[in-house]
């Protein structure tokens, strides 16, 4: 069942926990799937499979749907594969479609449930901006496995307690439900017959975490009078009006392909007067397409004896219009001009259907469409998929506004910009005083490994770029500027014009970027405008077998750009610190990475390892999330490289504050506007040991660089990461304690009569001792625990003692672990 009200609360309120704090971004979206109900009625009928399936005569399938079964009986699998093969004869994709199918107990009247594993927007060649597509469609269009090979594209569950008919002949008894039909239905949802509409608190809405999101299916939904539900000029998102529309009983899918195949009639959607989570909107209307109708597969309920082995022309048309067949238009806008001259337009059009070449237009106006508009027909050029037009502005024209409109043989219309004529492109004619716009990710450091020092810049201008060059100095000595060459679109790149053989460890290079446009005025921009970038030259030292650093003194062994070495407040000595607090991008589809690199390569010995103490206060993921899952947010990670930092592989899975209960509790103790206010201290240090062969990325004898990296995704964040007492393949003279200060939580402080001491012991400890002293050093209480492992909480009553300062000391096998002052009031 879709329970979208949870997400509406996220949209409408400020959430101050570490959970569900952010808009989703490049990892995609995940929403509850639709369900298919058992009608309980006998609706004996049979719609046979489509002709291309029956007549395929061994021809290759148009797609490959790979099933991962969970607890499925063999007879169910045969019927399942039959249904899959029907969809494979219809859906076209070069990318494998991975589907998980669970055989589970569900509610009595539920036959199954299925949906896309996730959704993506703004991927390569996406037909429209800011529109979410089910992952299988996004992968087909982008020709990329966006979910990788380990994640599913479709997830489905089928009710094992239903009386199923597993035959494939459509001769389903009156007492059974046809399994092939339900599998076809559910796969239809998984392939995209679903979306983001929901109702909560008498408000209709669509979106997921960020208002305004809609799927390619949602974009088709309209009232009987032709008003699209995502058109905010008719229906504001999160409104009573939208709720009324969602429960109007007169909603349709404006699917040009389905309409062309249906005498111009729109498919009618299931929109009962009471919104039905899991069924409303994302099914065809049962009364319009009753059992036996060729379009009845995607209605919201299926009856006993009902066998529908063809999605039907309306469903197939809708599927094509949500992205399975596309009309993709790509266009680079011409630059502004300073004087009247011909303006050339080139449009690339890729269509799965034949284009209507009489309806490919450039529509323009010199008065912003206030009074008049003119049309130029786009003509076929000698380049593949390319169409061109030339516009000669009339004398005195200062501005031209325009958009592109193309139509295919199925009456599908595509415009650029997407929401033209509300949004328009423009060309300005006249003298230009605009400076170029420059963007660039500053160089953090440069490793002296014999390779050239590269720089890449993004530079753009409304009229066009003439020159991009770099001014720089080495150790405050000015050098000869050097130019950057044009690469593609707005990218310029080059190599610092200096002999790297003359550079040395800790040399400093300062630089700025200058761009000049091609206008008569030769407008110039500098970046940064009022300062300079700088970075250090870093030499990689000779490899070592062992390494030790307590970080009590500054060192050149580490690249200090994001991290730094110093004694932080509430710490007893020096440590290697990330930024405190570390920032987040605060913008969708962006991320930050903060890293530091040990400049001494390590030769891995047999059973090689590294150990260090750490405090990790970074945003924890959702409960049951894991490194690599989409709801595992910020993390820290150790990585190794065998090619001087060109590629990095993990030494150990990334982790966050959820890795330790003390970190986790303190991170969540005080969150304001999604930012944890907790600050680290030396009492929260926990020791970690990582073996180099743990992740099976490195072997004995490999020589690797080691990197500490903190990853920050949009919005929520915290204090960061501190690292101390790094020891790599170095024997330890003293016995190593299994407990660290961060494995012990003493609270509350201040306290009244009772204190709680909580231990988090991952490895068995033979003895833990707790001693309580007063301010004069007199021992007041002793607690001893033998053979301790796991999470244990002990309560100590100090009510018989007076107010004042006390000291608690925790020891493991006689070795001090934690000493902490407490205040009794």
Short mmCIF file of C-alpha atoms in Angstrom, two decimals, residues 7 50 130 200 251 274 276 336 357 450 474-475 477 520 524 607 614 627 676 694 763-764 825:
data_model
loop_
_atom_site.label_atom_id
_atom_site.label_comp_id
_atom_site.label_asym_id
_atom_site.label_seq_id
_atom_site.Cartn_x
_atom_site.Cartn_y
_atom_site.Cartn_z
CA UNK A 7 6.52 11.91 2.86
CA UNK A 50 -0.04 -10.22 -28.42
CA UNK A 130 13.21 17.68 -13.78
CA UNK A 200 -2.95 13.39 2.96
CA UNK A 251 -9.10 11.36 -14.97
CA UNK A 274 -12.20 8.06 -2.18
CA UNK A 276 -7.23 4.34 -2.72
CA UNK A 336 24.05 36.85 -28.76
CA UNK A 357 8.81 16.69 -41.30
CA UNK A 450 56.56 12.68 -13.08
CA UNK A 474 55.74 29.76 -7.80
CA UNK A 475 56.71 30.64 -4.24
CA UNK A 477 57.73 34.52 -8.06
CA UNK A 520 34.12 44.53 -29.58
CA UNK A 524 37.49 40.41 -19.28
CA UNK A 607 48.67 -10.14 7.67
CA UNK A 614 39.06 7.88 16.13
CA UNK A 627 27.51 1.21 3.09
CA UNK A 676 24.21 18.00 14.75
CA UNK A 694 39.94 -7.25 4.47
CA UNK A 763 35.28 -8.48 21.94
CA UNK A 764 35.11 -10.39 25.24
CA UNK A 825 23.74 18.46 42.45
#
